[in-house]
Short mmCIF file of C-alpha atoms in Angstrom, two decimals:
data_model
loop_
_atom_site.label_atom_id
_atom_site.label_comp_id
_atom_site.label_asym_id
_atom_site.label_seq_id
_atom_site.Cartn_x
_atom_site.Cartn_y
_atom_site.Cartn_z
CA MET H 224 -6.86 -8.95 -13.39
CA ALA H 225 -5.18 -11.64 -11.34
CA LEU H 226 -5.15 -10.26 -7.82
CA ARG H 227 -3.65 -12.56 -5.23
CA PHE H 228 -4.94 -11.79 -1.75
CA ILE H 229 -2.07 -11.60 0.75
CA GLY H 230 -3.64 -10.39 3.98
CA ILE H 231 -5.92 -8.07 5.88
CA ASP H 232 -5.27 -6.14 9.08
CA PRO H 233 -6.47 -8.52 11.80
CA GLU H 234 -7.23 -5.61 14.14
CA SER H 235 -9.49 -3.72 11.73
CA GLY H 236 -12.66 -5.58 12.67
CA GLN H 237 -15.69 -4.48 10.68
CA HIS H 238 -14.65 -0.81 10.48
CA GLY H 239 -12.31 -0.61 7.52
CA SER H 240 -9.78 -3.10 6.42
CA PRO H 241 -6.26 -2.23 5.33
CA THR H 242 -5.50 -5.00 2.84
CA VAL H 243 -2.58 -6.18 0.70
CA TRP H 244 -2.76 -7.90 -2.70
CA VAL H 245 -0.27 -8.72 -5.46
CA ASP H 246 -1.37 -8.15 -9.08
CA GLU H 247 0.73 -10.67 -10.99
CA ASN H 248 -0.47 -9.54 -14.43
CA LYS H 249 0.43 -5.90 -13.92
CA ARG H 250 3.39 -6.74 -11.66
CA GLU H 251 2.19 -4.40 -8.91
CA PHE H 252 1.45 -4.39 -5.21
CA VAL H 253 -2.08 -3.23 -4.40
CA PHE H 254 -2.85 -1.65 -1.04
CA GLN H 255 -6.08 -0.64 0.58
CA GLY H 256 -5.24 1.63 3.46
CA LEU H 257 -6.50 4.32 5.74
CA LYS H 258 -6.84 7.87 4.42
CA PRO H 259 -4.30 10.13 6.07
CA GLU H 260 -5.23 13.26 7.94
CA ALA H 261 -4.94 16.42 5.82
CA GLU H 262 -1.70 17.47 7.55
CA LEU H 263 0.10 14.27 6.54
CA GLU H 264 -1.10 14.49 2.96
CA THR H 265 0.09 18.11 2.82
CA GLU H 266 3.48 17.11 4.26
CA CYS H 267 3.85 14.31 1.71
CA ALA H 268 2.87 16.66 -1.13
CA ALA H 269 5.47 19.21 -0.03
CA PHE H 270 8.27 16.66 0.38
CA GLU H 271 11.08 17.32 -2.08
CA VAL H 272 13.25 14.59 -3.54
CA PRO H 273 15.89 15.35 -6.18
CA GLY H 274 14.50 14.63 -9.63
CA HIS H 275 10.91 14.42 -8.41
CA VAL H 276 8.36 17.20 -8.67
CA PRO H 277 6.65 17.98 -5.33
CA GLY H 278 2.95 17.25 -5.10
CA ILE H 279 0.59 14.32 -5.40
CA PRO H 280 -0.77 13.86 -8.93
CA PRO H 281 -4.54 13.46 -9.23
CA HIS H 282 -4.17 9.79 -10.23
CA GLU H 283 -2.17 8.94 -7.06
CA ALA H 284 -3.05 8.78 -3.36
CA VAL H 285 -1.38 8.65 0.03
CA VAL H 286 -2.59 5.78 2.24
CA ARG H 287 -1.58 4.55 5.68
CA VAL H 288 -0.83 0.89 6.39
CA PRO H 289 -0.23 -0.09 10.04
CA PHE H 290 3.21 -1.43 11.06
CA ARG H 291 1.49 -4.58 12.35
CA MET H 292 0.93 -5.50 8.70
CA ALA H 293 4.70 -5.73 8.03
CA PRO H 294 4.53 -9.55 7.82
CA MET H 295 1.91 -9.24 5.06
CA LEU H 296 4.05 -6.71 3.18
CA ARG H 297 6.99 -9.14 3.42
CA GLU H 298 4.77 -11.94 2.16
CA ALA H 299 3.69 -9.77 -0.79
CA CYS H 300 7.35 -9.04 -1.62
CA ASN H 301 8.20 -12.74 -1.35
CA ALA H 302 5.27 -13.64 -3.63
CA ALA H 303 6.49 -11.11 -6.20
CA GLU H 304 10.02 -12.51 -6.08
CA ARG H 305 8.79 -16.13 -6.37
CA ALA H 306 6.69 -15.19 -9.38
CA GLY H 307 9.66 -13.47 -10.97
CA LEU H 308 7.90 -10.15 -10.74
#
């Protein structure tokens, strides 16, 4: 796996660390985030979008990434575009 580290939440300190990577081999963004409270996960699972079955499959997860990490998300998108991903 060729993970390229993009950034880590500078305000996380030593107590968790929302992080962003780009996996160039699999052509995916990889996020480490905060687990949501049960109410948010339930709301996401119940959300209906045309053509999409409600629910969160067992192989997927809902994570939170703070807005202050927007520059890192932009950087990850730019890295993907530069790599032709």
